[in-house]
């Protein structure tokens, strides 16, 4: 293993975060605070308990997951896409590094950043609502797995995208709607039966449900279904990345 | 005080240092071995056709060719940036696919384009490059490198604040950051000023003295003429010539001797015309062109014929064709199948 290479990529990408702290960390935290104020305090005060907790507390896992999903994708996609955009990818491709080392460096950095972001958001949420975590081990496991899986997805998007608009396409037009319709703001038993069935096809529902279970011991689907779904995501992302490096898709002529 | 004539500088003197370094070297004598290399891009464009080439340890190899001839494709395949369609490439005896770690860690590449991440500092980008190639941090070495390239004062500057010449220096520093044994310089002096070009030539000579093998592509033919030990010419994806630079100049170059006459000639004497001498400038000048290889007998005959014709020579000078003229002639010739 080229450990120096992995560390070099990791440090380089973390340095990018330091430079873009306002955009990468501060901005998502402020947006989450606004959600808590509007939906948790203003509107939530008129809503009864959901799944046995106050509406404000109910929102915490979903909103955390929302930011972690979108920012994992954003961090990882930008890291690799920017190298392609500027042409400095030549250095990565000519370095004595295997595909897995390149992925570990980039995805490791993106996942670290989104993990830190997730923790900051949870800490911030504690200011607005009384925070309770019944299964902290499971919470950490879900958070880490989500950070890694969606950073892998971001890495794939960064290689697939051939413009900055496409870089934003998946986080804004795919992940955001899935998160909004995946039980961030409601429990699926609040929906009519038909839409409950439709929602079960939304993979993000399983991630949010599992994460919420680690907080309050209740969720829309079973814990194992949530774990299974994240494992499927992870497996698919790894297969796609393996294919990308095997074929050189958008990396090598 | 008696003034001694300096000794004649032999052609090989320029690389004697490299020879000494090479004698103690245990690395293989061929550092890059390309056999039957073919590259066809997805769109169908055939960039390289059956290219075979061996680059010796410690030499400076000048790879010349017009735009789109396949120089960069060849370099990128060796470095691992582009995949080959057929053939084999070995670097220091290692296969570039199966033993890519061994080959790539030996190679440094200065790309043609000024690629950089605008917001990174010189120091950050340099330490990143060294790490990528599997080397532990060595601030002392990097400091020396930056000082050699007159970049030390700029180490904390973001790349976007540097001039084009400075950015080119940074690319060189990045390529050398992991102490490679083989350095590819793809148009390294494109768009740089005279001072930087001289600095770069000095640096390249210094690298060769340390035993680094250098492959240089350039549009400035005089650069290859000045620096290279051997020249390869690539045209339409085919390597049409690989030769020692001096042999190339001898075998394909030509010389012109010009005689300025004291009195203009009304008619060119028959004896001179038979030797191929041409009369120019209203009979004031005689011009004789001969091949650089073995043309001396012709010059002697011309001079004797001039004397016999009773002509008075006011001045005489000779001119040798440059590598550029040879290159233009070579790439200007049509490939056989096109003729």
Coordinates of C-alpha atoms in Angstrom, one line a residue:
Chain A
X1 CA 0.0 0.0 0.0
X2 CA 1.1 3.5 -0.8
X3 CA 0.3 5.0 2.6
X4 CA 2.2 8.2 1.9
X5 CA 0.1 8.6 -1.2
X6 CA -3.2 8.1 0.7
X7 CA -2.1 10.5 3.4
X8 CA -1.1 13.1 0.8
X9 CA -4.6 13.0 -0.9
X10 CA -6.3 13.0 2.5
X11 CA -4.3 16.0 3.7
X12 CA -4.7 17.9 0.4
X13 CA -8.5 17.4 0.5
X14 CA -8.8 18.4 4.2
X15 CA -6.8 21.5 3.3
X16 CA -9.4 22.4 0.8
X17 CA -12.0 22.2 3.6
X18 CA -10.0 24.6 5.7
X19 CA -10.1 27.1 2.8
X20 CA -13.8 26.7 2.2
X21 CA -15.0 26.4 5.8
X22 CA -17.8 28.9 5.3
X23 CA -19.2 27.1 2.3
X24 CA -18.5 23.5 3.5
X25 CA -19.3 23.6 7.2
X26 CA -20.8 26.9 8.4
X27 CA -23.4 27.2 5.6
X28 CA -25.0 23.7 6.1
X29 CA -25.1 24.3 9.9
X30 CA -26.9 27.6 9.4
X31 CA -29.4 26.0 7.0
X32 CA -30.1 23.3 9.6
X33 CA -30.6 25.9 12.3
X34 CA -33.2 27.6 10.0
X35 CA -35.0 24.3 9.5
X36 CA -35.1 23.8 13.3
X37 CA -36.4 27.3 13.8
X38 CA -39.1 27.2 11.1
X39 CA -40.2 23.5 11.3
X40 CA -39.2 22.7 14.8
X41 CA -40.1 25.8 16.8
X42 CA -42.6 27.7 14.7
X43 CA -44.7 25.0 13.0
X44 CA -43.6 22.1 15.3
X45 CA -45.1 23.8 18.4
X46 CA -48.5 23.2 16.8
X47 CA -47.9 19.6 15.9
X48 CA -48.5 16.7 18.3
X49 CA -45.8 14.2 19.2
X50 CA -44.6 12.0 16.3
X51 CA -43.5 8.4 17.1
X52 CA -43.6 9.3 20.8
X53 CA -41.2 12.3 20.6
X54 CA -41.8 16.1 20.1
X55 CA -41.8 17.2 16.5
X56 CA -38.6 19.2 17.0
X57 CA -36.8 16.1 18.4
X58 CA -38.3 14.0 15.6
X59 CA -36.7 16.2 13.0
X60 CA -33.1 15.9 14.3
X61 CA -32.1 12.6 12.8
X62 CA -33.7 13.4 9.5
X63 CA -32.2 16.8 9.1
X64 CA -28.8 15.5 10.2
X65 CA -29.0 12.8 7.6
X66 CA -30.2 15.3 5.0
X67 CA -27.1 17.4 5.4
X68 CA -24.7 14.5 5.8
X69 CA -26.1 12.9 2.6
X70 CA -25.9 16.0 0.4
X71 CA -22.6 17.2 1.8
X72 CA -20.9 13.8 1.5
X73 CA -21.8 13.8 -2.1
X74 CA -20.8 17.4 -2.6
X75 CA -17.4 17.1 -0.8
X76 CA -16.3 13.9 -2.6
X77 CA -17.6 14.9 -6.1
X78 CA -15.9 18.3 -5.9
X79 CA -12.6 16.8 -4.8
X80 CA -12.1 14.6 -7.8
X81 CA -14.0 16.7 -10.3
X82 CA -11.8 19.7 -9.6
X83 CA -8.7 17.7 -10.4
X84 CA -10.3 16.7 -13.7
X85 CA -11.4 20.2 -14.4
X86 CA -8.0 21.8 -13.8
X87 CA -6.1 18.9 -15.4
X88 CA -4.1 18.1 -12.3
X89 CA -5.6 14.6 -12.5
X90 CA -2.6 13.7 -14.6
X91 CA -0.5 13.6 -11.5
X92 CA -2.9 11.2 -9.8
X93 CA -3.0 8.9 -12.8
X94 CA 0.7 8.8 -13.2
X95 CA 1.4 8.2 -9.5
X96 CA 2.2 4.7 -8.2
X97 CA -1.2 4.4 -6.6
X98 CA -3.8 1.7 -7.0
X99 CA -7.5 2.6 -7.6
X100 CA -8.4 1.6 -4.0
X101 CA -5.7 3.9 -2.6
X102 CA -7.0 6.8 -4.6
X103 CA -10.5 6.1 -3.5
X104 CA -9.5 5.7 0.2
X105 CA -7.7 9.1 0.1
X106 CA -10.6 11.0 -1.5
X107 CA -13.5 9.2 0.1
X108 CA -11.8 9.1 3.5
X109 CA -11.4 12.9 3.4
X110 CA -15.0 13.6 2.3
X111 CA -16.4 11.1 4.8
X112 CA -14.3 12.7 7.6
X113 CA -15.6 16.1 6.7
X114 CA -19.3 15.0 6.6
X115 CA -18.9 13.1 9.8
X116 CA -17.6 16.2 11.5
X117 CA -20.4 18.1 9.9
X118 CA -22.9 15.6 11.2
X119 CA -21.5 15.9 14.8
X120 CA -21.7 19.7 14.6
X121 CA -25.3 19.6 13.4
X122 CA -26.2 17.2 16.3
X123 CA -24.5 19.5 18.8
X124 CA -26.4 22.5 17.3
X125 CA -29.7 20.6 17.4
X126 CA -29.1 20.1 21.2
X127 CA -29.4 23.9 21.5
X128 CA -33.0 23.8 20.0
X129 CA -34.4 20.5 21.3
X130 CA -33.6 18.1 24.2
X131 CA -31.4 15.5 22.5
X132 CA -31.7 11.8 23.4
X133 CA -29.6 9.0 21.9
X134 CA -30.8 5.6 23.1
X135 CA -28.3 3.6 21.0
X136 CA -25.1 5.8 20.5
X137 CA -23.1 2.8 19.1
X138 CA -25.7 2.3 16.3
X139 CA -26.0 6.0 15.8
X140 CA -22.2 6.2 15.1
X141 CA -22.3 3.1 12.9
X142 CA -25.2 4.6 10.8
X143 CA -23.5 8.0 10.6
X144 CA -20.1 6.5 9.6
X145 CA -21.6 4.1 7.0
X146 CA -23.7 6.9 5.5
X147 CA -20.8 9.2 5.3
X148 CA -18.7 6.6 3.5
X149 CA -21.4 5.3 1.2
X150 CA -22.5 8.8 0.0
X151 CA -18.9 10.0 -0.3
X152 CA -18.4 7.0 -2.6
X153 CA -21.5 8.1 -4.6
X154 CA -20.0 11.6 -4.7
X155 CA -16.7 10.3 -6.0
X156 CA -18.6 8.5 -8.8
X157 CA -20.5 11.7 -9.6
X158 CA -17.3 13.7 -9.7
X159 CA -16.0 11.3 -12.3
X160 CA -19.2 11.2 -14.3
X161 CA -19.8 14.9 -14.3
X162 CA -18.5 16.9 -17.3
X163 CA -19.6 20.3 -16.0
X164 CA -20.3 22.1 -12.7
X165 CA -24.1 21.9 -13.4
X166 CA -23.9 18.1 -13.4
X167 CA -22.0 18.2 -10.2
X168 CA -24.9 19.9 -8.5
X169 CA -27.5 17.8 -10.4
X170 CA -27.5 14.7 -8.1
X171 CA -27.4 16.5 -4.7
X172 CA -30.1 19.0 -5.7
X173 CA -32.4 17.1 -8.0
X174 CA -32.0 13.5 -6.8
X175 CA -30.9 13.4 -3.2
X176 CA -32.8 16.4 -1.9
X177 CA -36.2 15.2 -3.2
X178 CA -35.5 11.7 -1.9
X179 CA -34.7 13.0 1.5
X180 CA -37.7 15.3 1.7
X181 CA -40.0 12.4 0.6
X182 CA -38.1 9.9 2.7
X183 CA -39.5 10.7 6.1
X184 CA -37.3 13.6 7.2
X185 CA -40.3 15.7 8.2
X186 CA -42.9 13.0 8.8
X187 CA -43.4 9.4 9.8
X188 CA -44.7 7.4 6.8
X189 CA -47.8 6.3 8.8
X190 CA -48.9 9.9 8.5
X191 CA -49.3 9.3 4.8
X192 CA -52.3 7.7 3.0
X193 CA -51.8 3.9 2.4
X194 CA -51.0 4.3 -1.3
X195 CA -48.2 6.8 -0.6
X196 CA -46.9 4.7 2.2
X197 CA -46.3 1.9 -0.3
X198 CA -44.7 4.3 -2.8
X199 CA -42.4 5.7 0.0
X200 CA -41.1 2.2 0.7
X201 CA -39.4 2.3 -2.7
X202 CA -37.4 5.4 -1.6
X203 CA -34.0 4.0 -0.4
X204 CA -33.3 7.1 1.7
X205 CA -36.3 6.3 3.9
X206 CA -34.4 3.3 5.2
X207 CA -31.3 5.3 6.1
X208 CA -33.3 8.0 7.9
X209 CA -35.4 5.4 9.7
X210 CA -32.4 3.4 10.9
X211 CA -30.7 6.6 12.1
X212 CA -33.8 7.7 13.9
X213 CA -34.2 4.3 15.5
X214 CA -30.7 4.8 17.1
X215 CA -32.0 8.0 18.7
X216 CA -35.5 7.0 19.9
X217 CA -35.8 3.3 19.4
X218 CA -38.6 3.7 16.8
X219 CA -38.5 3.9 13.0
X220 CA -40.6 3.5 9.9
X221 CA -38.9 0.2 8.9
X222 CA -37.0 -2.4 10.9
X223 CA -33.4 -1.8 11.9
X224 CA -32.2 -4.7 9.7
X225 CA -34.0 -3.4 6.7
X226 CA -32.1 -0.1 7.2
X227 CA -28.8 -1.8 7.6
X228 CA -29.5 -4.0 4.6
X229 CA -30.3 -0.9 2.4
X230 CA -27.1 0.9 3.4
X231 CA -25.1 -2.3 2.6
X232 CA -26.8 -2.5 -0.8
X233 CA -25.8 1.2 -1.4
X234 CA -22.3 0.6 -0.3
X235 CA -22.0 -2.6 -2.5
X236 CA -23.4 -0.8 -5.6
X237 CA -21.0 2.2 -5.1
X238 CA -18.0 -0.1 -4.8
X239 CA -19.0 -2.1 -7.9
X240 CA -19.4 1.1 -9.9
X241 CA -16.1 2.5 -8.7
X242 CA -14.4 -0.8 -9.5
X243 CA -15.8 -0.6 -13.0
X244 CA -14.7 3.0 -13.5
X245 CA -11.1 2.2 -12.7
X246 CA -11.2 -1.0 -14.7
X247 CA -12.4 0.7 -17.8
X248 CA -10.8 4.1 -17.2
X249 CA -14.2 5.7 -17.7
X250 CA -13.7 9.4 -18.0
X251 CA -10.3 9.1 -16.4
X252 CA -8.1 7.6 -19.1
X253 CA -8.3 7.6 -22.9
Chain B
X1 CA 53.5 35.8 -21.6
X2 CA 52.8 32.7 -23.7
X3 CA 49.1 32.1 -24.3
X4 CA 48.1 28.5 -24.7
X5 CA 45.4 27.4 -27.0
X6 CA 42.5 25.7 -25.2
X7 CA 42.1 22.0 -25.8
X8 CA 39.7 21.0 -28.5
X9 CA 36.4 20.1 -26.9
X10 CA 35.4 16.7 -28.1
X11 CA 31.7 16.0 -28.8
X12 CA 31.6 13.5 -26.0
X13 CA 33.0 15.8 -23.4
X14 CA 29.6 17.3 -22.8
X15 CA 28.3 14.1 -21.5
X16 CA 31.5 12.8 -19.8
X17 CA 30.1 13.6 -16.4
X18 CA 27.1 11.5 -17.1
X19 CA 29.3 8.6 -18.4
X20 CA 31.2 8.7 -15.1
X21 CA 27.9 8.6 -13.1
X22 CA 26.6 5.9 -15.4
X23 CA 29.7 3.7 -14.8
X24 CA 28.9 3.4 -11.1
X25 CA 25.2 2.8 -11.8
X26 CA 23.6 -0.5 -11.3
X27 CA 20.4 0.3 -13.1
X28 CA 19.6 -1.4 -16.4
X29 CA 21.3 0.3 -19.5
X30 CA 17.9 0.8 -21.2
X31 CA 15.5 2.8 -19.0
X32 CA 12.6 3.0 -21.4
X33 CA 11.9 0.1 -23.8
X34 CA 8.9 0.6 -26.1
X35 CA 8.1 -2.3 -28.4
X36 CA 5.4 -2.4 -31.1
X37 CA 3.3 0.4 -29.4
X38 CA 0.0 1.2 -31.0
X39 CA -2.6 3.6 -29.8
X40 CA -6.0 4.0 -31.3
X41 CA -8.4 6.4 -29.5
X42 CA -12.1 5.6 -29.0
X43 CA -13.1 7.9 -31.9
X44 CA -10.9 5.8 -34.2
X45 CA -8.0 8.2 -34.5
X46 CA -4.7 6.2 -34.8
X47 CA -2.3 8.2 -32.7
X48 CA 0.7 5.8 -32.6
X49 CA 1.5 3.0 -35.2
X50 CA 3.9 0.3 -34.2
X51 CA 6.4 2.5 -32.3
X52 CA 9.5 0.9 -31.0
X53 CA 12.1 2.9 -29.1
X54 CA 14.8 2.3 -26.5
X55 CA 16.0 5.2 -24.3
X56 CA 19.3 4.7 -22.7
X57 CA 20.1 5.3 -19.1
X58 CA 21.4 8.8 -18.4
X59 CA 20.8 10.2 -21.9
X60 CA 18.8 13.3 -23.0
X61 CA 16.5 12.1 -25.7
X62 CA 14.9 14.8 -27.9
X63 CA 11.5 13.7 -29.3
X64 CA 10.6 15.9 -32.1
X65 CA 7.5 16.1 -34.3
X66 CA 4.8 18.5 -35.5
X67 CA 1.6 19.1 -33.5
X68 CA -0.5 16.0 -33.3
X69 CA 2.3 13.7 -34.3
X70 CA 1.9 11.5 -31.2
X71 CA 4.6 12.8 -28.9
X72 CA 2.4 13.5 -25.9
X73 CA 0.4 10.3 -26.4
X74 CA 3.6 8.3 -26.3
X75 CA 4.7 10.1 -23.1
X76 CA 1.3 9.7 -21.5
X77 CA 1.3 5.9 -22.2
X78 CA 4.7 5.5 -20.6
X79 CA 3.6 7.5 -17.6
X80 CA 0.3 5.6 -17.2
X81 CA -2.1 8.4 -18.1
X82 CA -3.3 6.9 -21.4
X83 CA -3.9 3.2 -22.0
X84 CA -2.1 1.5 -24.9
X85 CA -4.0 -0.4 -27.6
X86 CA -1.1 -2.9 -28.4
X87 CA 2.5 -3.4 -27.7
X88 CA 4.7 -3.4 -24.5
X89 CA 6.4 -0.7 -22.5
X90 CA 9.0 -1.4 -19.9
X91 CA 10.6 1.2 -17.6
X92 CA 13.9 0.2 -15.9
X93 CA 13.0 -3.4 -16.9
X94 CA 9.5 -3.3 -15.3
X95 CA 6.3 -3.7 -17.2
X96 CA 4.1 -0.5 -17.0
X97 CA 0.9 -2.5 -16.3
X98 CA 1.9 -5.4 -14.1
X99 CA 4.6 -3.5 -12.2
X100 CA 3.2 0.0 -12.4
X101 CA 4.3 0.9 -8.9
X102 CA 7.9 0.2 -9.8
X103 CA 7.7 2.1 -13.1
X104 CA 5.7 5.1 -12.0
X105 CA 7.8 5.9 -8.9
X106 CA 10.8 6.3 -11.2
X107 CA 9.1 8.8 -13.5
X108 CA 8.6 12.5 -13.2
X109 CA 6.5 14.3 -15.8
X110 CA 6.3 18.0 -16.6
X111 CA 3.2 18.3 -18.7
X112 CA 2.7 20.6 -21.6
X113 CA -0.3 22.4 -20.2
X114 CA 0.1 24.8 -17.2
X115 CA -2.1 22.7 -15.0
X116 CA -2.5 23.7 -11.4
X117 CA -5.0 24.2 -8.6
X118 CA -5.2 28.0 -8.4
X119 CA -5.9 28.2 -4.6
X120 CA -3.1 25.9 -3.4
X121 CA 0.2 27.2 -2.2
X122 CA 3.4 26.2 -3.9
X123 CA 4.5 24.3 -0.8
X124 CA 1.2 22.4 -0.4
X125 CA 1.2 21.3 -4.0
X126 CA 4.8 20.2 -3.8
X127 CA 4.4 18.1 -0.6
X128 CA 1.2 16.6 -2.2
X129 CA 3.2 15.5 -5.3
X130 CA 6.0 14.0 -3.2
X131 CA 3.5 12.1 -1.1
X132 CA 1.6 10.8 -4.1
X133 CA 4.7 9.1 -5.3
X134 CA 5.1 7.3 -2.1
X135 CA 7.9 9.3 -0.6
X136 CA 8.1 10.4 3.0
X137 CA 8.2 14.2 3.7
X138 CA 11.6 15.7 3.2
X139 CA 11.4 19.5 3.8
X140 CA 15.2 19.9 3.4
X141 CA 15.1 18.4 -0.1
X142 CA 12.1 20.4 -1.1
X143 CA 13.7 23.6 0.2
X144 CA 16.8 22.9 -2.0
X145 CA 14.6 22.2 -5.0
X146 CA 12.6 25.4 -4.6
X147 CA 15.8 27.4 -4.1
X148 CA 17.3 25.8 -7.3
X149 CA 14.2 26.9 -9.2
X150 CA 14.2 30.3 -7.6
X151 CA 10.8 29.6 -6.0
X152 CA 11.7 29.6 -2.3
X153 CA 10.4 33.1 -1.8
X154 CA 7.1 32.1 -3.3
X155 CA 6.5 28.9 -1.3
X156 CA 3.5 30.4 0.6
X157 CA 2.0 32.0 -2.5
X158 CA -1.2 30.5 -4.0
X159 CA -0.6 29.3 -7.5
X160 CA -3.0 31.9 -9.0
X161 CA -0.6 34.7 -7.9
X162 CA 2.3 33.3 -9.9
X163 CA 3.3 34.3 -13.4
X164 CA 3.3 31.9 -16.2
X165 CA 7.0 31.3 -15.9
X166 CA 6.7 30.7 -12.2
X167 CA 3.9 28.2 -12.7
X168 CA 6.1 26.4 -15.2
X169 CA 8.9 26.2 -12.6
X170 CA 6.4 24.8 -10.0
X171 CA 5.5 22.1 -12.5
X172 CA 9.1 21.2 -12.8
X173 CA 9.5 21.2 -9.0
X174 CA 6.5 18.9 -8.7
X175 CA 7.9 16.5 -11.3
X176 CA 11.2 16.4 -9.4
X177 CA 9.7 16.3 -5.9
X178 CA 10.0 12.6 -5.6
X179 CA 13.5 12.4 -7.0
X180 CA 12.7 10.5 -10.2
X181 CA 15.2 8.6 -12.3
X182 CA 13.5 9.5 -15.6
X183 CA 12.1 12.9 -16.3
X184 CA 9.7 13.6 -19.1
X185 CA 9.7 17.3 -20.2
X186 CA 6.8 17.8 -22.5
X187 CA 7.3 21.2 -24.1
X188 CA 8.9 22.6 -20.9
X189 CA 9.9 26.0 -22.3
X190 CA 6.7 26.8 -24.2
X191 CA 5.9 30.4 -23.5
X192 CA 8.7 31.1 -21.1
X193 CA 11.3 33.9 -21.2
X194 CA 14.9 33.5 -22.2
X195 CA 16.2 33.6 -18.6
X196 CA 13.9 30.7 -17.5
X197 CA 14.9 28.8 -20.6
X198 CA 18.5 29.1 -19.7
X199 CA 17.8 28.2 -16.1
X200 CA 16.0 25.1 -17.3
X201 CA 18.8 24.0 -19.6
X202 CA 21.2 24.4 -16.6
X203 CA 18.9 22.4 -14.4
X204 CA 18.5 19.6 -17.1
X205 CA 22.3 19.4 -17.4
X206 CA 22.6 19.2 -13.7
X207 CA 20.0 16.4 -13.6
X208 CA 21.9 14.4 -16.2
X209 CA 25.1 14.7 -14.3
X210 CA 23.2 13.0 -11.5
X211 CA 22.3 10.2 -13.8
X212 CA 18.7 11.2 -14.6
X213 CA 17.4 10.1 -18.0
X214 CA 15.6 12.9 -19.7
X215 CA 13.1 12.7 -22.5
X216 CA 12.4 16.1 -24.0
X217 CA 9.8 17.2 -26.5
X218 CA 10.0 20.7 -27.8
X219 CA 9.0 23.0 -30.5
X220 CA 12.2 24.9 -30.1
X221 CA 14.5 22.8 -32.3
X222 CA 17.5 24.7 -31.2
X223 CA 16.8 23.5 -27.7
X224 CA 17.0 19.9 -28.8
X225 CA 20.1 20.7 -30.8
X226 CA 21.7 22.2 -27.7
X227 CA 20.6 19.6 -25.2
X228 CA 19.9 16.2 -26.7
X229 CA 22.2 13.3 -27.2
X230 CA 19.9 11.5 -29.5
X231 CA 17.0 12.6 -31.5
X232 CA 13.8 10.8 -32.4
X233 CA 11.4 12.2 -35.0
X234 CA 7.8 11.2 -34.9
X235 CA 5.4 12.0 -37.7
X236 CA 1.7 10.9 -38.0
X237 CA 2.2 8.4 -35.2
X238 CA 5.3 6.8 -36.7
X239 CA 8.7 7.1 -35.4
X240 CA 10.5 7.8 -38.6
X241 CA 14.0 8.3 -37.2
X242 CA 16.1 7.7 -34.1
X243 CA 19.7 8.8 -34.3
X244 CA 22.6 10.2 -32.4
X245 CA 22.3 14.0 -32.8
X246 CA 25.8 14.5 -34.2
X247 CA 25.4 11.6 -36.7
X248 CA 22.1 13.0 -37.7
X249 CA 23.6 16.4 -38.4
X250 CA 26.3 14.7 -40.4
X251 CA 24.2 12.4 -42.4
X252 CA 21.2 14.6 -43.1
X253 CA 22.7 18.0 -42.7
X254 CA 24.3 20.0 -45.5
X255 CA 26.9 22.7 -45.7
X256 CA 27.2 25.7 -47.9
X257 CA 30.4 27.5 -48.8
X258 CA 30.1 31.0 -50.1
X259 CA 32.9 32.7 -52.0
X260 CA 32.7 36.5 -52.5
X261 CA 34.6 37.5 -55.5
X262 CA 36.6 40.7 -55.8
X263 CA 35.3 41.2 -59.4
X264 CA 31.9 40.1 -60.6
X265 CA 31.7 37.3 -63.1
X266 CA 30.0 37.7 -66.5
X267 CA 29.8 33.9 -67.0
X268 CA 30.3 31.0 -64.7
X269 CA 33.4 29.0 -65.8
X270 CA 32.6 25.6 -67.1
X271 CA 34.8 23.8 -64.6
X272 CA 32.9 25.4 -61.7
X273 CA 29.5 24.7 -63.2
X274 CA 30.4 21.0 -63.6
X275 CA 31.1 20.9 -59.8
X276 CA 27.6 22.2 -59.1
X277 CA 28.7 25.7 -58.1
X278 CA 26.1 28.4 -58.5
X279 CA 26.6 32.0 -59.4
X280 CA 24.5 34.6 -57.5
X281 CA 24.2 38.3 -56.8
X282 CA 25.1 39.3 -60.4
X283 CA 28.2 37.2 -60.4
X284 CA 29.6 38.6 -57.2
X285 CA 29.1 35.4 -55.2
X286 CA 29.7 31.7 -55.8
X287 CA 27.8 29.2 -53.7
X288 CA 28.6 25.6 -53.4
X289 CA 26.3 23.2 -51.4
X290 CA 27.5 19.8 -50.2
X291 CA 26.5 17.1 -47.8
X292 CA 27.9 17.5 -44.3
X293 CA 29.1 13.9 -44.6
X294 CA 32.2 13.5 -46.8
X295 CA 31.8 16.7 -48.7
X296 CA 35.4 17.9 -48.1
X297 CA 36.8 16.6 -51.4
X298 CA 34.2 18.7 -53.2
X299 CA 35.3 21.9 -51.5
X300 CA 38.9 21.2 -52.3
X301 CA 38.0 20.7 -56.0
X302 CA 36.0 23.9 -56.0
X303 CA 38.8 25.9 -54.5
X304 CA 41.2 24.5 -57.1
X305 CA 38.8 25.3 -59.9
X306 CA 38.5 28.9 -58.6
X307 CA 42.2 29.3 -58.6
X308 CA 42.6 27.8 -62.0
X309 CA 40.0 30.1 -63.4
X310 CA 42.1 33.0 -62.0
X311 CA 39.4 34.4 -59.8
X312 CA 40.2 36.5 -56.8
X313 CA 38.3 35.7 -53.7
X314 CA 37.5 38.6 -51.5
X315 CA 35.9 36.7 -48.6
X316 CA 34.8 33.1 -47.8
X317 CA 32.4 31.6 -45.3
X318 CA 30.7 28.4 -44.7
X319 CA 27.3 27.6 -43.1
X320 CA 26.1 24.3 -41.7
X321 CA 22.4 23.4 -41.8
X322 CA 20.7 23.4 -38.4
X323 CA 18.7 20.6 -36.8
X324 CA 15.6 22.7 -37.5
X325 CA 16.3 22.6 -41.3
X326 CA 16.8 18.8 -41.1
X327 CA 13.6 18.5 -39.0
X328 CA 11.5 20.5 -41.4
X329 CA 12.8 18.4 -44.3
X330 CA 12.1 15.2 -42.5
X331 CA 8.5 16.0 -41.4
X332 CA 7.8 17.7 -44.7
X333 CA 8.4 14.5 -46.6
X334 CA 5.3 12.6 -47.4
X335 CA 4.9 9.1 -45.9
X336 CA 5.5 6.3 -48.5
X337 CA 1.8 5.2 -48.7
X338 CA 0.7 8.8 -49.4
X339 CA 3.1 9.3 -52.3

